[in-house]
Coordinates of C-alpha atoms (C1' of nucleotides) in Angstrom, one line a residue:
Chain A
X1 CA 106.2 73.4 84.7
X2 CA 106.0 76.7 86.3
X3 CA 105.1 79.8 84.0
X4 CA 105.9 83.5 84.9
X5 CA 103.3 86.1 83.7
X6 CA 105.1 89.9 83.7
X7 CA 103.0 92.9 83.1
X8 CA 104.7 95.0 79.8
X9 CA 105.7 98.4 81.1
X10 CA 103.2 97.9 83.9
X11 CA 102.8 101.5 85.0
X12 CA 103.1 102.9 81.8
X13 CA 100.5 100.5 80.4
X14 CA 98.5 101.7 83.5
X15 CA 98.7 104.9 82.2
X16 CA 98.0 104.0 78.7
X17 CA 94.4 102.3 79.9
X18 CA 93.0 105.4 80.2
X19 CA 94.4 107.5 78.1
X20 CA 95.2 105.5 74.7
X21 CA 96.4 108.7 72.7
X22 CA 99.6 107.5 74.5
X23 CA 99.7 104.8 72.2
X24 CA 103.1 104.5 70.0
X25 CA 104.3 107.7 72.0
X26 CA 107.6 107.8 74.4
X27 CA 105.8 107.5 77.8
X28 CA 107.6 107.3 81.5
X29 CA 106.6 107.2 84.5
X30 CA 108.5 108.7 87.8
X31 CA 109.4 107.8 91.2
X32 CA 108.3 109.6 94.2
X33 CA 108.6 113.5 93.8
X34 CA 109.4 112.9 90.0
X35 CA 113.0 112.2 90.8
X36 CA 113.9 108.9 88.4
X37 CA 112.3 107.4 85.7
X38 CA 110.9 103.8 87.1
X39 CA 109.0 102.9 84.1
X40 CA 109.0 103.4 80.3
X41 CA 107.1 102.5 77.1
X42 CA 109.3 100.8 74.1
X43 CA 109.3 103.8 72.5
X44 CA 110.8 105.3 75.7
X45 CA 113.7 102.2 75.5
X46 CA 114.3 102.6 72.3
X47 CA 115.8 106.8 72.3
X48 CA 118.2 105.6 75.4
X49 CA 115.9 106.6 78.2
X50 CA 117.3 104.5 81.4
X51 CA 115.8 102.9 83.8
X52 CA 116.5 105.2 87.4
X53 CA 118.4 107.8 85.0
X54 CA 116.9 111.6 87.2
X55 CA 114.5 113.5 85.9
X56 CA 116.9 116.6 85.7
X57 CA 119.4 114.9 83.6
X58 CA 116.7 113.7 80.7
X59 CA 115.2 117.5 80.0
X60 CA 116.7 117.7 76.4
X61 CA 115.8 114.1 75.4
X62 CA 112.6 114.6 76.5
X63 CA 112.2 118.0 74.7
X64 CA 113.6 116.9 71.4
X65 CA 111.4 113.6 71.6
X66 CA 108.3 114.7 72.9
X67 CA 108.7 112.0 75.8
X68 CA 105.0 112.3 78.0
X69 CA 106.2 112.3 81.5
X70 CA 104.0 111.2 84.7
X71 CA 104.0 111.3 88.4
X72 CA 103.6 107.9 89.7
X73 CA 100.0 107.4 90.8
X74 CA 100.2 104.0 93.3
X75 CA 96.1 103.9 94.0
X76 CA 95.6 103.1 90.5
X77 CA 99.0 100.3 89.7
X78 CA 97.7 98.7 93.0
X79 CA 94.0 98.5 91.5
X80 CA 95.1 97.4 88.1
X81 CA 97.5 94.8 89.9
X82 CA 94.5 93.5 91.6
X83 CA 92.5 92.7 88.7
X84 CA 95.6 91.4 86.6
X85 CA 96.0 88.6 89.4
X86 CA 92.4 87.8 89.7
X87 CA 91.9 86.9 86.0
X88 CA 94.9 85.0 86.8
X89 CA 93.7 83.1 89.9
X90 CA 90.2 82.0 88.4
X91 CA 92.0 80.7 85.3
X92 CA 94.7 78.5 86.5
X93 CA 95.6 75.6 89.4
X94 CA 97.3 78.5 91.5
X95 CA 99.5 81.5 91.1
X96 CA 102.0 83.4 93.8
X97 CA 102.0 87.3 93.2
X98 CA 105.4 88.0 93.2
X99 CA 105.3 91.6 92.7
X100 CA 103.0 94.6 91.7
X101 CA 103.0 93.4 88.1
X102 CA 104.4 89.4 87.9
X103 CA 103.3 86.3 89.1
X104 CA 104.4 83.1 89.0
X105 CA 101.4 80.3 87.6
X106 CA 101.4 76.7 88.6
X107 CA 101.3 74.2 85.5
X108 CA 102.8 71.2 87.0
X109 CA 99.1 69.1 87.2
X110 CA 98.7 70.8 83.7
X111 CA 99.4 68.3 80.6
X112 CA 102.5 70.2 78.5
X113 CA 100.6 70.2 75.1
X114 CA 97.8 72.2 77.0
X115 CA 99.8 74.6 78.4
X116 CA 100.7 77.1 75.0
X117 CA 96.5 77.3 74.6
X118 CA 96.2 78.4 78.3
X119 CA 99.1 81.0 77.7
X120 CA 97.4 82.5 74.8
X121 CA 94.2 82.9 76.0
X122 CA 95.2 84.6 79.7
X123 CA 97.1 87.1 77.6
X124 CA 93.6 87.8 75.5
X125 CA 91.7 88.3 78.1
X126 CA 93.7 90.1 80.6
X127 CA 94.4 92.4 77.6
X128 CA 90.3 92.5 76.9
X129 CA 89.8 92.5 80.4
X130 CA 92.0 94.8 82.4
X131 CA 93.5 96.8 79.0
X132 CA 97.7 95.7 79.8
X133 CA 99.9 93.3 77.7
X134 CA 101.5 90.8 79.6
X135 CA 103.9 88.3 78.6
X136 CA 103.9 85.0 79.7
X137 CA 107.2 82.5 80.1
X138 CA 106.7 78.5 81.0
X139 CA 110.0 76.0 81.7
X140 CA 110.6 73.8 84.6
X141 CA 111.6 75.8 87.1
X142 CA 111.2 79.6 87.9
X143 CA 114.8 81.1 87.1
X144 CA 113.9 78.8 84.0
X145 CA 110.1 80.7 83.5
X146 CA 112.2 84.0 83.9
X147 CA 114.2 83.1 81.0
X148 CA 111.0 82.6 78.9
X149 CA 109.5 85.5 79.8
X150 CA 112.8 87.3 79.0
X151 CA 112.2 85.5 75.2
X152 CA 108.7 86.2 75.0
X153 CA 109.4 90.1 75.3
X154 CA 112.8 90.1 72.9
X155 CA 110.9 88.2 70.1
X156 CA 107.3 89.4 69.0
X157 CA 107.1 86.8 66.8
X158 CA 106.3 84.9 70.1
X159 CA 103.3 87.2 70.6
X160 CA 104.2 87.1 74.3
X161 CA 104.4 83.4 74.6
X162 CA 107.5 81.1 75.5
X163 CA 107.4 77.8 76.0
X164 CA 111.2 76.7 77.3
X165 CA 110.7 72.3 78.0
X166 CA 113.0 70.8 75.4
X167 CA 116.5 70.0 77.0
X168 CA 117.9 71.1 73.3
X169 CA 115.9 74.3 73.3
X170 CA 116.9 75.0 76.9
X171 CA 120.9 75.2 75.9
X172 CA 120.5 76.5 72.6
X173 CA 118.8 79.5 74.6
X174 CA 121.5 79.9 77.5
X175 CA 124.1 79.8 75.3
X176 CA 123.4 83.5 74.2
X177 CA 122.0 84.6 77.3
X178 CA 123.5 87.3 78.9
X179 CA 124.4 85.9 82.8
X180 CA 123.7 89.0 84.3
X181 CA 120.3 88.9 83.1
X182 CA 119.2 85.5 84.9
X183 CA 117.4 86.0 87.9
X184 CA 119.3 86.1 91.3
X185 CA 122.5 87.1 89.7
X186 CA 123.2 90.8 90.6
X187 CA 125.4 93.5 89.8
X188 CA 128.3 92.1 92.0
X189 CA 128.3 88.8 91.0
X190 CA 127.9 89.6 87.1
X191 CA 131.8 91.6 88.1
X192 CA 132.6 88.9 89.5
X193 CA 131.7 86.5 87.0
X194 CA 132.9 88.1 84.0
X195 CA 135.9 88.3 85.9
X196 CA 136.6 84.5 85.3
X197 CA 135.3 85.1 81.5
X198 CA 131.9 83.4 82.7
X199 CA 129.6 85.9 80.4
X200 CA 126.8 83.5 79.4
X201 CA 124.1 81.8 81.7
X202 CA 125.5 78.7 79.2
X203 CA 129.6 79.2 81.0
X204 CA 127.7 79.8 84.6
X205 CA 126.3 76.2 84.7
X206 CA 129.7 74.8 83.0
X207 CA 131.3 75.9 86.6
X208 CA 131.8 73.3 89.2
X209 CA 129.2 73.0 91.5
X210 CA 132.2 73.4 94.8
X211 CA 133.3 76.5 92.8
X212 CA 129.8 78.3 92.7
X213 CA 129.1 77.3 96.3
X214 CA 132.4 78.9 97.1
X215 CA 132.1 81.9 95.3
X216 CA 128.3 82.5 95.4
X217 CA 127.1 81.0 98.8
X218 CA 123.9 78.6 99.0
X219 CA 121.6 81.1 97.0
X220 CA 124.1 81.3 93.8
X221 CA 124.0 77.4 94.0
X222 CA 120.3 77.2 93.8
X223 CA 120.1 79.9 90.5
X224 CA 123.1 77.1 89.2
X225 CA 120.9 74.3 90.0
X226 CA 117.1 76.4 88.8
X227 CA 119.1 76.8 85.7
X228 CA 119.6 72.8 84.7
X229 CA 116.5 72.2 85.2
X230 CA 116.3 71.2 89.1
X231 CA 113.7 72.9 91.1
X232 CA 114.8 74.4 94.1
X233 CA 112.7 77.7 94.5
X234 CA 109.0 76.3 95.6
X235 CA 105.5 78.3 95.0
X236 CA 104.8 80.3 97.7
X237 CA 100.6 79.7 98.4
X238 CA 99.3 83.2 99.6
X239 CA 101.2 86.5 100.5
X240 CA 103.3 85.2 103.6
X241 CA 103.4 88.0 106.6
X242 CA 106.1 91.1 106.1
X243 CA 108.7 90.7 109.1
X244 CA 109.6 94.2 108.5
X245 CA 107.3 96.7 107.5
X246 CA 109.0 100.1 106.6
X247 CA 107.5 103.6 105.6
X248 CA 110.2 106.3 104.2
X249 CA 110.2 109.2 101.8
X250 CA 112.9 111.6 100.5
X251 CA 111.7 115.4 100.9
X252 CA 111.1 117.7 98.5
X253 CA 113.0 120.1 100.0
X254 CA 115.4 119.6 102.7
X255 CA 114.8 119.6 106.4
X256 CA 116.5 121.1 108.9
X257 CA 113.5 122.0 111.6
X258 CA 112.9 119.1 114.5
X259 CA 109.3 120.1 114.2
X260 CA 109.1 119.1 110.5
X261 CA 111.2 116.2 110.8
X262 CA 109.1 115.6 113.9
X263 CA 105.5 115.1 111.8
X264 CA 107.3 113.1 109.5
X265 CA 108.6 110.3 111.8
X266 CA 105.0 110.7 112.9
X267 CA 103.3 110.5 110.2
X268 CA 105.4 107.3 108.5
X269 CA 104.9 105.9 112.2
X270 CA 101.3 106.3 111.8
X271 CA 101.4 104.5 108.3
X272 CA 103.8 101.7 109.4
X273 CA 101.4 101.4 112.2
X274 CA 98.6 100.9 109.8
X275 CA 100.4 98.4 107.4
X276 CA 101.0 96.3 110.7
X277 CA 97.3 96.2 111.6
X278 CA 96.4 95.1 108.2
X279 CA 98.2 92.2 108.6
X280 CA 96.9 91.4 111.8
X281 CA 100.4 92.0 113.6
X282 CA 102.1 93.5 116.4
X283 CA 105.6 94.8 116.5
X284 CA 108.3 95.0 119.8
X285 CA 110.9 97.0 117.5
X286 CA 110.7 100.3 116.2
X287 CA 113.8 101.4 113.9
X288 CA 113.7 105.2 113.3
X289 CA 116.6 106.4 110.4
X290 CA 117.4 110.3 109.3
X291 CA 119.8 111.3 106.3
X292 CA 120.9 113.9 105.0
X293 CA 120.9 113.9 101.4
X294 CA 124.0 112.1 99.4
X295 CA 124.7 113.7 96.5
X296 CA 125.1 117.2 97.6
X297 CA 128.6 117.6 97.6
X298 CA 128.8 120.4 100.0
X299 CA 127.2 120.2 103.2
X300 CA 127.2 117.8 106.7
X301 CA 126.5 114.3 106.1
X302 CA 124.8 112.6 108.8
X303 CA 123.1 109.3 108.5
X304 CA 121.6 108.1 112.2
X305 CA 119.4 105.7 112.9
X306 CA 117.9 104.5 116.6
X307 CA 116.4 101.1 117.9
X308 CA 113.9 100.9 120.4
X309 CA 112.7 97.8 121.7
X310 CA 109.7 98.1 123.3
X311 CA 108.5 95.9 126.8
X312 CA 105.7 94.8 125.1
X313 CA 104.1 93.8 121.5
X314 CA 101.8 96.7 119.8
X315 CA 100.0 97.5 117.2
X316 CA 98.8 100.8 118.9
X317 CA 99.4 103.9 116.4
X318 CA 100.2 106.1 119.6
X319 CA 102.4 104.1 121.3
X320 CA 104.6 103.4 118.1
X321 CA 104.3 107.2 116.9
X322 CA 105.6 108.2 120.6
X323 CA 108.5 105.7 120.9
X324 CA 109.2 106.4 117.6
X325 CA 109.3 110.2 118.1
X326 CA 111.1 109.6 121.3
X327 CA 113.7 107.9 118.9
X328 CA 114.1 110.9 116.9
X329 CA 114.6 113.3 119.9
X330 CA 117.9 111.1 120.6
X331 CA 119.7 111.3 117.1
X332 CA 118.3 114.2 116.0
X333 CA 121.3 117.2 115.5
X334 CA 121.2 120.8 114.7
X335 CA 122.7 122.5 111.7
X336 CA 122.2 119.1 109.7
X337 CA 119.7 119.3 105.9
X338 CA 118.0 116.0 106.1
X339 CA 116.5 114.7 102.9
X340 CA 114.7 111.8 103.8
X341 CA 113.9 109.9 106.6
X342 CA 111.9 106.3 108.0
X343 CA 110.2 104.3 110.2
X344 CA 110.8 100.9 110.3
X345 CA 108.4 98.3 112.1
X346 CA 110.5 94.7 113.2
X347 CA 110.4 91.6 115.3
X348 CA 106.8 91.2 114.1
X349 CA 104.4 88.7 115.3
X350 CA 100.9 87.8 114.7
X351 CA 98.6 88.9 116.9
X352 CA 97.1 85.4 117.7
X353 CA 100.3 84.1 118.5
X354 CA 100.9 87.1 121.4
X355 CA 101.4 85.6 125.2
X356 CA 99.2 88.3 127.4
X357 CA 101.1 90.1 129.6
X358 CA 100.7 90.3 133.3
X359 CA 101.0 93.8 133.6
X360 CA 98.5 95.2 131.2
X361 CA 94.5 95.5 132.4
X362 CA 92.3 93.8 129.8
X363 CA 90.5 96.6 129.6
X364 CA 93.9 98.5 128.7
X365 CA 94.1 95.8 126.1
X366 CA 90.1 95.8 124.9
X367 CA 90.4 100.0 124.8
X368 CA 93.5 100.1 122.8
X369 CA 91.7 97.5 120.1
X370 CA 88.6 99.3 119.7
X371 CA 90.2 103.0 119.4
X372 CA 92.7 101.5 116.6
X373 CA 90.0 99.7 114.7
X374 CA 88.1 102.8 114.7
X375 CA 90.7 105.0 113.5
X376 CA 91.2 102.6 110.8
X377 CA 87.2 102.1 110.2
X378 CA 87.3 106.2 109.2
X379 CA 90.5 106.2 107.4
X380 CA 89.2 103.6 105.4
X381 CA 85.5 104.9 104.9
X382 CA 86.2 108.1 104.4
X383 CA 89.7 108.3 102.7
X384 CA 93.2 107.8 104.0
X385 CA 94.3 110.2 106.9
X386 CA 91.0 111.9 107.3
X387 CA 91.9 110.9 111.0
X388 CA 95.3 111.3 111.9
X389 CA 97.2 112.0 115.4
X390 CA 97.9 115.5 116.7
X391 CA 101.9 114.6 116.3
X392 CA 101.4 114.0 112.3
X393 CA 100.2 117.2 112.1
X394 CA 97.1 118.1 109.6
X395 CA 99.3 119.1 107.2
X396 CA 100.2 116.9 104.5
X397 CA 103.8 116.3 103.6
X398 CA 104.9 118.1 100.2
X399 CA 105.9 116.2 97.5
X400 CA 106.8 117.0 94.2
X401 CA 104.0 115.2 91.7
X402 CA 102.9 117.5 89.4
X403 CA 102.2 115.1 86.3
X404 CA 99.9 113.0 88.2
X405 CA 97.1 111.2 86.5
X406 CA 93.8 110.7 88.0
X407 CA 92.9 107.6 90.6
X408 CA 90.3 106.6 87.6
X409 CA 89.3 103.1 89.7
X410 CA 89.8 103.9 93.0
X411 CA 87.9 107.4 93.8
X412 CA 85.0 108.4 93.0
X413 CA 86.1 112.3 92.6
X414 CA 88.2 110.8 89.9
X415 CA 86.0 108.7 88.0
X416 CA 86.2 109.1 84.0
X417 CA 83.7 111.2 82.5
X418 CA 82.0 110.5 79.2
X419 CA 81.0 113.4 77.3
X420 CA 77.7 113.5 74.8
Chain B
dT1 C1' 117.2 123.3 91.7
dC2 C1' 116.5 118.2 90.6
dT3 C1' 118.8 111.5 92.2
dG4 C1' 112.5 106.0 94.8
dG5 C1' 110.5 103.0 98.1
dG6 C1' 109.8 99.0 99.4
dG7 C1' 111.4 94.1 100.7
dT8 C1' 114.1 89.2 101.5
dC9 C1' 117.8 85.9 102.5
dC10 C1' 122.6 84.6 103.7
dT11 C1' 127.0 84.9 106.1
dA12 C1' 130.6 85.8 109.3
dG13 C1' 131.9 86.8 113.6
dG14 C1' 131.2 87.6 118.5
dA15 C1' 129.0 86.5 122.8
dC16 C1' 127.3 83.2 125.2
dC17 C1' 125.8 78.3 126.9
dC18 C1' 127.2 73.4 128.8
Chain C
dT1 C1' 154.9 71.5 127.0
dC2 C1' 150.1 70.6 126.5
dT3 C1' 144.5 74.4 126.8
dG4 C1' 137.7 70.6 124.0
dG5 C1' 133.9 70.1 121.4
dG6 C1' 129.6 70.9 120.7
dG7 C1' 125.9 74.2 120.3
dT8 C1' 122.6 78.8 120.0
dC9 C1' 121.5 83.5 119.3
dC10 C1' 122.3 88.0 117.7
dT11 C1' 123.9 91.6 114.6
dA12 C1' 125.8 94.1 110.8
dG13 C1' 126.6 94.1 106.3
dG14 C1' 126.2 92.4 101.7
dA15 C1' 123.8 90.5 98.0
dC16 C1' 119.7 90.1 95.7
dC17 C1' 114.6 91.3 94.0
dC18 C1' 110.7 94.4 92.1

DNA sequence: TCTGGGGTCCTAGGACCC
DNA sequence: TCTGGGGTCCTAGGACCC
């Protein structure tokens, strides 16, 4: 048996930790310069608010309901996160984080009748422990556990427990399940489905098996399959390595200057750069990308992006900020408001693995290390970017967060006070 | 005025190899 | 008249996830 442990509302939860007067209240929490709503309490769900519906469209609901609003504060979800999946790992065989706020648990050397206890309690102590509801699914595979967890949130009755292992139960529950809803069945394929009158996960495994592969292609199959019971999705032991590691933000205001677009390729260089140290990597493909921003009506559009392939592997902030400037320069057009921009970091291997080159000096090599590890030593002792390249700029780039909650676990400026 | 930021995997088709 | 049969690698785009 595999379970599924999801985090309720995880970043409004977060919120709520440290600030429990949010209790019972509408409560959401926003994307990167509070464009969308990418979180929201029950009470949220429950007056219509939807999830990625903009800011700018929601002013009167949020007026007439009161709805609290917040910035999106990723220091503290990361934190929380973190101890969430330790209470996890100490108490079970073995988990795979699969995402800020889920992770899968491995039950299958666990005896089934001692599973539901083992549910139970994880869900009292991370609650006691951390201050978040979770909800925890169990069936026999992981599309299965995703069900369960669905259950466990529908029904409180569950009290955030589902247990999916009788073949009997199993049907009775995917015969009212909406197909769209099982995992690894998007938006198209949902069209697509109800298309052929397929509307329940129960009429999705009814299909022949040549029909699905036809229609859906080998990963469709496998949700087909996951869904009857056969396990085809295995637990993933420890965070594999990212094969592409991206850093992009939309602007608060347009951009039209190279200058400024210039310290912003540099600066989300500089963090991809970072990102790709952390996990002991180096990189040979740097994939710059400018746009302008889509849902202006008037206005140029123009979406570019450049490749560079470099001659050799690196993990060296200056020589990916300079090819990835260098990138810029070439697609970079006058007259154009861009909105957001990247930089993406591919063709990524470990840093173990990497053949020397003939053509670069160890001491090259050795002098490149140490300055790296040292920028990263003072980013990391003293707060990120207190150290940053001339081409970043010292400036910081603008974004809109003015409902931002404090970084209560993770900075010491921001540590809660207790008043006598 | 105002619309997120990350990722992964699969597939089809073209270029190329012998 | 008739024009092989087996591969690999790369890329763009689509689908999906949170």
């Amino acid at each position: 048996m595999f379970g599924l442990t999801d985090c309720n509302n995880f970043y409004v939860s977060c919120e709520r930790i440290f600030n429990p007067s949010l209790e019972g209240k509408p409560v959401v929490v926003l994307s990167n310069n509070d464009g969308c709503v990418i979180s929201r309490s029950s009470e949220a769900k429950t007056i219509g608010i939807k999830m990625g519906s903009p800011l700018f469209k929601l002013k009167e609901i949020i007026k007439d309901h009161g709805v609290i609003a917040y910035s999106s504060n990723f220091p503290l979800y990361g934190d929380i996160s973190a101890r969430v999946m330790e209470i996890l790992r100490i108490s079970t065989p073995a988990i795979e984080v699969y995402s800020i706020d889920e992770a899968f648990i491995d039950f299958r050397e666990v005896p089934d009748n001692e599973i539901s206890a083992i549910g139970h309690s994880l869900i009292k102590k991370i609650r006691k422990g951390v201050g978040i509801p979770v909800s925890i699914g169990v069936s026999k595979t992981k599309t299965l556990a995703k069900v369960a967890t669905k259950l466990s949130k529908q029904y409180p009755s569950t009290k955030g427990f589902c247990l999916m292992s009788k073949e009997s139960d199993i049907s009775r529950v995917l015969k009212k399940f909406p197909v769209e809803d099982v995992w690894g069945i998007g938006r198209a394929h949902s069209k697509m489905l109800a298309s052929y009158g397929v509307s329940t996960a129960y009429e999705f495994i009814l299909k022949d098996e040549k029909w699905i592969r036809a229609k859906m292609g080998i990963t469709g199959l496998r949700t087909w399959r996951e869904l009857q019971g056969e396990n085809c999705i295995s637990l993933e032991d420890g965070t594999p390595d990212k094969k592409q590691i991206c850093t992009s933000r939309s602007f608060a205001s347009d951009l039209s200057d190279f200058e400024d677009l210039y310290k912003a390729i540099a600066t989300f260089a500089s963090s991809s750069a970072e990102k790709l140290r952390k996990q002991k990597g180096v990189c040979r493909e740097i994939i710059i990308f400018i746009l302008t921003n889509p849902f202006k009506e008037s206005g140029l559009t123009h979406n570019q992006s450049a490749l560079i392939t470099l001659s050799e592997y690196t993990d060296n902030s200056l020589v990916i900020i300079s090819n990835a400037c260098s990138g810029l320069r070439a697609i970079f057009r006058e007259g154009y408001q861009y909105k957001k921009c990247g930089v993406i970091l591919s063709s990524i291997i470990r840093k173990t693995d990497l053949t020397p080159t003939l053509f670069a000096s160890i001491d090259e090599i050795s002098k490149s290390n140490s300055l790296m590890s040292v920028m990263d030593e003072i980013n990391s002792k003293y707060g990120n970017k207190s150290i940053v390249t001339a081409a970043a700029g010292i400036e910081k780039i603008k974004a809109n967060q003015n409902l931002l909650s404090k970084r209560y676990t993770t900075s010491w400026d921001d540590i809660i006070e207790v008043k006598v």
